[in-house]
C-alpha cells in the first residue's frame, strides 16, 4: 500500500480509499478502562477488508504496556499467553490484532482492555503496527499507538 498523508494513514487495500485512525495520544486511557481507536475508511468497503497488527516496541522511549496491564482474558484470547511472567506486549509471542471491516461498512472500533492495579507507575504506552502478508511490520502501514495513565 502506498503511504498517504500523515494524518490519513495508508490507502486501504482493494480500492478502499483512504484509511484513517486518529491518534489516541490526545485522549489517553486510565488504567482499568480500554484503549480505543476508530479505524475509518473514506468510503464503504466493497468486500471485507482485513489487516493484521502486531505489537512493536513503543517509540516513546518510556515504559511499555505489559501483560499485567491488560485484561488476562483478552490477552489469552488474542495470543494464548498468560500474564506471568510479566513482559512488554511487544515481547509476547503470538500476540496480534486481526481487524476486519465488513463489506458495506466504513469503519470499526478497536479496543484493548486494561486493568487497574495497585502499583504507582508512570504513563505506559503500546504500539501496534500493521503487518505485511508474512507477518512482519509493514513500512508505511497503519500504526495504532496508545497511552495508559496510572489510576491513583
PDB file of C-alpha atoms in Angstrom:
ATOM      1  CA  UNK A   1       0.000   0.000   0.000  1.00  0.00           C
ATOM      2  CA  UNK A   2       1.448   3.381  -0.866  1.00  0.00           C
ATOM      3  CA  UNK A   3       1.636   5.815   2.040  1.00  0.00           C
ATOM      4  CA  UNK A   4      -0.923   8.583   2.261  1.00  0.00           C
ATOM      5  CA  UNK A   5      -0.587  11.913   4.067  1.00  0.00           C
ATOM      6  CA  UNK A   6       0.467  11.505   7.699  1.00  0.00           C
ATOM      7  CA  UNK A   7      -2.955  12.413   9.051  1.00  0.00           C
ATOM      8  CA  UNK A   8      -4.793   9.978   6.784  1.00  0.00           C
ATOM      9  CA  UNK A   9      -2.797   6.790   7.190  1.00  0.00           C
ATOM     10  CA  UNK A  10      -2.128   4.439   4.285  1.00  0.00           C
ATOM     11  CA  UNK A  11      -4.529   3.786   1.471  1.00  0.00           C
ATOM     12  CA  UNK A  12      -6.721   0.802   2.079  1.00  0.00           C
ATOM     13  CA  UNK A  13      -6.498  -2.449   0.120  1.00  0.00           C
ATOM     14  CA  UNK A  14      -8.679  -3.228  -2.883  1.00  0.00           C
ATOM     15  CA  UNK A  15      -9.526   0.407  -3.648  1.00  0.00           C
ATOM     16  CA  UNK A  16     -10.989   1.104  -0.242  1.00  0.00           C
ATOM     17  CA  UNK A  17      -9.850   4.717  -0.345  1.00  0.00           C
ATOM     18  CA  UNK A  18      -8.000   6.432   2.464  1.00  0.00           C
ATOM     19  CA  UNK A  19      -7.839   4.740   5.845  1.00  0.00           C
ATOM     20  CA  UNK A  20      -7.598   6.946   8.917  1.00  0.00           C
ATOM     21  CA  UNK A  21      -7.110   6.369  12.587  1.00  0.00           C
ATOM     22  CA  UNK A  22      -6.938   9.438  14.819  1.00  0.00           C
ATOM     23  CA  UNK A  23      -4.038   9.142  17.254  1.00  0.00           C
ATOM     24  CA  UNK A  24      -5.215   8.493  20.775  1.00  0.00           C
ATOM     25  CA  UNK A  25      -2.321  10.383  22.380  1.00  0.00           C
ATOM     26  CA  UNK A  26      -4.716  13.306  22.806  1.00  0.00           C
ATOM     27  CA  UNK A  27      -7.096  11.210  24.917  1.00  0.00           C
ATOM     28  CA  UNK A  28      -5.089   8.603  26.838  1.00  0.00           C
ATOM     29  CA  UNK A  29      -6.896   5.891  28.779  1.00  0.00           C
ATOM     30  CA  UNK A  30      -6.717   5.496  32.530  1.00  0.00           C
ATOM     31  CA  UNK A  31      -5.841   2.017  33.769  1.00  0.00           C
ATOM     32  CA  UNK A  32      -8.983  -0.023  34.250  1.00  0.00           C
ATOM     33  CA  UNK A  33     -10.562   1.379  31.078  1.00  0.00           C
ATOM     34  CA  UNK A  34      -9.947   0.403  27.466  1.00  0.00           C
ATOM     35  CA  UNK A  35      -7.594   1.944  24.968  1.00  0.00           C
ATOM     36  CA  UNK A  36      -9.759   2.708  21.931  1.00  0.00           C
ATOM     37  CA  UNK A  37      -9.156   3.519  18.304  1.00  0.00           C
ATOM     38  CA  UNK A  38     -11.608   4.170  15.468  1.00  0.00           C
ATOM     39  CA  UNK A  39     -10.497   2.874  12.059  1.00  0.00           C
ATOM     40  CA  UNK A  40     -12.323   4.785   9.328  1.00  0.00           C
ATOM     41  CA  UNK A  41     -12.498   4.317   5.568  1.00  0.00           C
ATOM     42  CA  UNK A  42     -13.229   7.233   3.250  1.00  0.00           C
ATOM     43  CA  UNK A  43     -15.898   5.100   1.568  1.00  0.00           C
ATOM     44  CA  UNK A  44     -17.760   1.865   2.282  1.00  0.00           C
ATOM     45  CA  UNK A  45     -15.743  -1.303   1.698  1.00  0.00           C
ATOM     46  CA  UNK A  46     -16.726  -3.285  -1.413  1.00  0.00           C
ATOM     47  CA  UNK A  47     -15.549  -6.511   0.257  1.00  0.00           C
ATOM     48  CA  UNK A  48     -14.408  -7.445   3.743  1.00  0.00           C
ATOM     49  CA  UNK A  49     -11.097  -5.706   4.404  1.00  0.00           C
ATOM     50  CA  UNK A  50      -8.821  -7.348   6.920  1.00  0.00           C
ATOM     51  CA  UNK A  51      -5.492  -6.340   8.365  1.00  0.00           C
ATOM     52  CA  UNK A  52      -3.181  -7.899  10.905  1.00  0.00           C
ATOM     53  CA  UNK A  53      -1.378  -5.806  13.525  1.00  0.00           C
ATOM     54  CA  UNK A  54       1.460  -6.835  15.846  1.00  0.00           C
ATOM     55  CA  UNK A  55       2.795  -5.034  18.902  1.00  0.00           C
ATOM     56  CA  UNK A  56       6.168  -3.371  18.360  1.00  0.00           C
ATOM     57  CA  UNK A  57       8.397  -1.531  20.844  1.00  0.00           C
ATOM     58  CA  UNK A  58       6.947   1.908  21.527  1.00  0.00           C
ATOM     59  CA  UNK A  59       8.713   4.913  20.003  1.00  0.00           C
ATOM     60  CA  UNK A  60       8.168   6.959  23.163  1.00  0.00           C
ATOM     61  CA  UNK A  61      11.192   5.501  24.916  1.00  0.00           C
ATOM     62  CA  UNK A  62       9.086   5.231  28.066  1.00  0.00           C
ATOM     63  CA  UNK A  63       7.685   2.124  29.700  1.00  0.00           C
ATOM     64  CA  UNK A  64       5.601  -0.220  27.572  1.00  0.00           C
ATOM     65  CA  UNK A  65       2.229  -1.677  28.453  1.00  0.00           C
ATOM     66  CA  UNK A  66       2.833  -5.159  29.844  1.00  0.00           C
ATOM     67  CA  UNK A  67       0.996  -8.443  30.186  1.00  0.00           C
ATOM     68  CA  UNK A  68      -0.001  -7.407  33.734  1.00  0.00           C
ATOM     69  CA  UNK A  69      -1.575  -4.174  32.450  1.00  0.00           C
ATOM     70  CA  UNK A  70      -4.192  -5.766  30.173  1.00  0.00           C
ATOM     71  CA  UNK A  71      -7.188  -7.962  30.896  1.00  0.00           C
ATOM     72  CA  UNK A  72      -5.920 -11.564  31.227  1.00  0.00           C
ATOM     73  CA  UNK A  73      -8.937 -12.941  29.319  1.00  0.00           C
ATOM     74  CA  UNK A  74      -8.284 -10.565  26.426  1.00  0.00           C
ATOM     75  CA  UNK A  75      -4.573 -11.498  26.436  1.00  0.00           C
ATOM     76  CA  UNK A  76      -5.359 -15.228  26.349  1.00  0.00           C
ATOM     77  CA  UNK A  77      -7.955 -14.705  23.608  1.00  0.00           C
ATOM     78  CA  UNK A  78      -5.681 -12.781  21.231  1.00  0.00           C
ATOM     79  CA  UNK A  79      -2.441 -14.636  21.911  1.00  0.00           C
ATOM     80  CA  UNK A  80      -2.956 -17.720  24.077  1.00  0.00           C
ATOM     81  CA  UNK A  81      -0.463 -16.167  26.522  1.00  0.00           C
ATOM     82  CA  UNK A  82      -0.699 -15.798  30.300  1.00  0.00           C
ATOM     83  CA  UNK A  83       0.196 -12.603  32.184  1.00  0.00           C
ATOM     84  CA  UNK A  84       3.070 -14.356  34.019  1.00  0.00           C
ATOM     85  CA  UNK A  85       5.899 -13.847  33.609  1.00  0.00           C
ATOM     86  CA  UNK A  86       5.302 -10.127  33.167  1.00  0.00           C
ATOM     87  CA  UNK A  87       6.742  -8.775  29.913  1.00  0.00           C
ATOM     88  CA  UNK A  88       6.076  -5.908  27.490  1.00  0.00           C
ATOM     89  CA  UNK A  89       3.306  -6.675  24.995  1.00  0.00           C
ATOM     90  CA  UNK A  90       5.843  -6.314  22.183  1.00  0.00           C
ATOM     91  CA  UNK A  91       7.613  -9.403  23.572  1.00  0.00           C
ATOM     92  CA  UNK A  92       4.546 -11.686  23.667  1.00  0.00           C
ATOM     93  CA  UNK A  93       4.857 -14.434  21.049  1.00  0.00           C
ATOM     94  CA  UNK A  94       1.684 -14.843  19.002  1.00  0.00           C
ATOM     95  CA  UNK A  95       0.056 -11.571  20.080  1.00  0.00           C
ATOM     96  CA  UNK A  96      -1.711  -9.887  17.192  1.00  0.00           C
ATOM     97  CA  UNK A  97      -4.869  -7.950  16.428  1.00  0.00           C
ATOM     98  CA  UNK A  98      -6.913  -9.052  13.430  1.00  0.00           C
ATOM     99  CA  UNK A  99      -9.053  -6.137  12.247  1.00  0.00           C
ATOM    100  CA  UNK A 100     -11.842  -6.710   9.771  1.00  0.00           C
ATOM    101  CA  UNK A 101     -14.028  -4.026   8.200  1.00  0.00           C
ATOM    102  CA  UNK A 102     -17.079  -5.851   6.814  1.00  0.00           C
ATOM    103  CA  UNK A 103     -18.272  -5.149   3.273  1.00  0.00           C
ATOM    104  CA  UNK A 104     -20.586  -2.147   3.193  1.00  0.00           C
ATOM    105  CA  UNK A 105     -19.129  -0.620   6.375  1.00  0.00           C
ATOM    106  CA  UNK A 106     -16.958   2.483   6.693  1.00  0.00           C
ATOM    107  CA  UNK A 107     -15.005   1.534   9.796  1.00  0.00           C
ATOM    108  CA  UNK A 108     -14.678  -0.289  13.064  1.00  0.00           C
ATOM    109  CA  UNK A 109     -13.738   0.320  16.675  1.00  0.00           C
ATOM    110  CA  UNK A 110     -10.696  -1.381  18.177  1.00  0.00           C
ATOM    111  CA  UNK A 111     -10.066  -1.663  21.900  1.00  0.00           C
ATOM    112  CA  UNK A 112      -7.544  -3.132  24.300  1.00  0.00           C
ATOM    113  CA  UNK A 113      -8.960  -3.551  27.836  1.00  0.00           C
ATOM    114  CA  UNK A 114      -6.593  -2.582  30.641  1.00  0.00           C
ATOM    115  CA  UNK A 115      -6.707  -3.473  34.326  1.00  0.00           C
ATOM    116  CA  UNK A 116      -6.358  -1.255  37.354  1.00  0.00           C
ATOM    117  CA  UNK A 117      -3.536  -2.280  39.635  1.00  0.00           C
ATOM    118  CA  UNK A 118      -2.163  -1.055  42.951  1.00  0.00           C
ATOM    119  CA  UNK A 119       1.236  -0.121  41.502  1.00  0.00           C
ATOM    120  CA  UNK A 120       2.051   3.581  41.225  1.00  0.00           C
ATOM    121  CA  UNK A 121       3.697   3.997  37.831  1.00  0.00           C
ATOM    122  CA  UNK A 122       4.345   6.463  35.051  1.00  0.00           C
ATOM    123  CA  UNK A 123       2.398   6.509  31.801  1.00  0.00           C
ATOM    124  CA  UNK A 124       2.816   3.339  29.734  1.00  0.00           C
ATOM    125  CA  UNK A 125       2.379   3.034  26.006  1.00  0.00           C
ATOM    126  CA  UNK A 126       1.669   0.429  23.358  1.00  0.00           C
ATOM    127  CA  UNK A 127       2.136   0.470  19.597  1.00  0.00           C
ATOM    128  CA  UNK A 128       0.523  -1.931  17.120  1.00  0.00           C
ATOM    129  CA  UNK A 129       1.923  -1.898  13.573  1.00  0.00           C
ATOM    130  CA  UNK A 130       0.101  -3.206  10.504  1.00  0.00           C
ATOM    131  CA  UNK A 131       1.900  -6.217   9.004  1.00  0.00           C
ATOM    132  CA  UNK A 132       2.679  -7.425   5.522  1.00  0.00           C
ATOM    133  CA  UNK A 133       1.490 -10.820   4.254  1.00  0.00           C
ATOM    134  CA  UNK A 134       4.400 -12.518   6.059  1.00  0.00           C
ATOM    135  CA  UNK A 135       3.500 -11.049   9.460  1.00  0.00           C
ATOM    136  CA  UNK A 136       6.365  -8.519   9.569  1.00  0.00           C
ATOM    137  CA  UNK A 137       5.705  -4.837  10.369  1.00  0.00           C
ATOM    138  CA  UNK A 138       4.731  -3.051   7.153  1.00  0.00           C
ATOM    139  CA  UNK A 139       6.785   0.095   6.461  1.00  0.00           C
ATOM    140  CA  UNK A 140       4.310   2.932   5.969  1.00  0.00           C
ATOM    141  CA  UNK A 141       1.456   0.785   7.311  1.00  0.00           C
ATOM    142  CA  UNK A 142      -1.147   1.957   9.762  1.00  0.00           C
ATOM    143  CA  UNK A 143       0.057   2.351  13.363  1.00  0.00           C
ATOM    144  CA  UNK A 144      -2.146   2.260  16.467  1.00  0.00           C
ATOM    145  CA  UNK A 145      -0.499   3.976  19.440  1.00  0.00           C
ATOM    146  CA  UNK A 146      -1.977   4.291  22.897  1.00  0.00           C
ATOM    147  CA  UNK A 147      -1.040   5.589  26.325  1.00  0.00           C
ATOM    148  CA  UNK A 148      -2.356   4.371  29.675  1.00  0.00           C
ATOM    149  CA  UNK A 149      -2.192   6.619  32.740  1.00  0.00           C
ATOM    150  CA  UNK A 150      -1.996   5.452  36.341  1.00  0.00           C
ATOM    151  CA  UNK A 151      -5.380   5.485  38.104  1.00  0.00           C
ATOM    152  CA  UNK A 152      -4.054   6.522  41.521  1.00  0.00           C
TER     153      UNK A 152
END
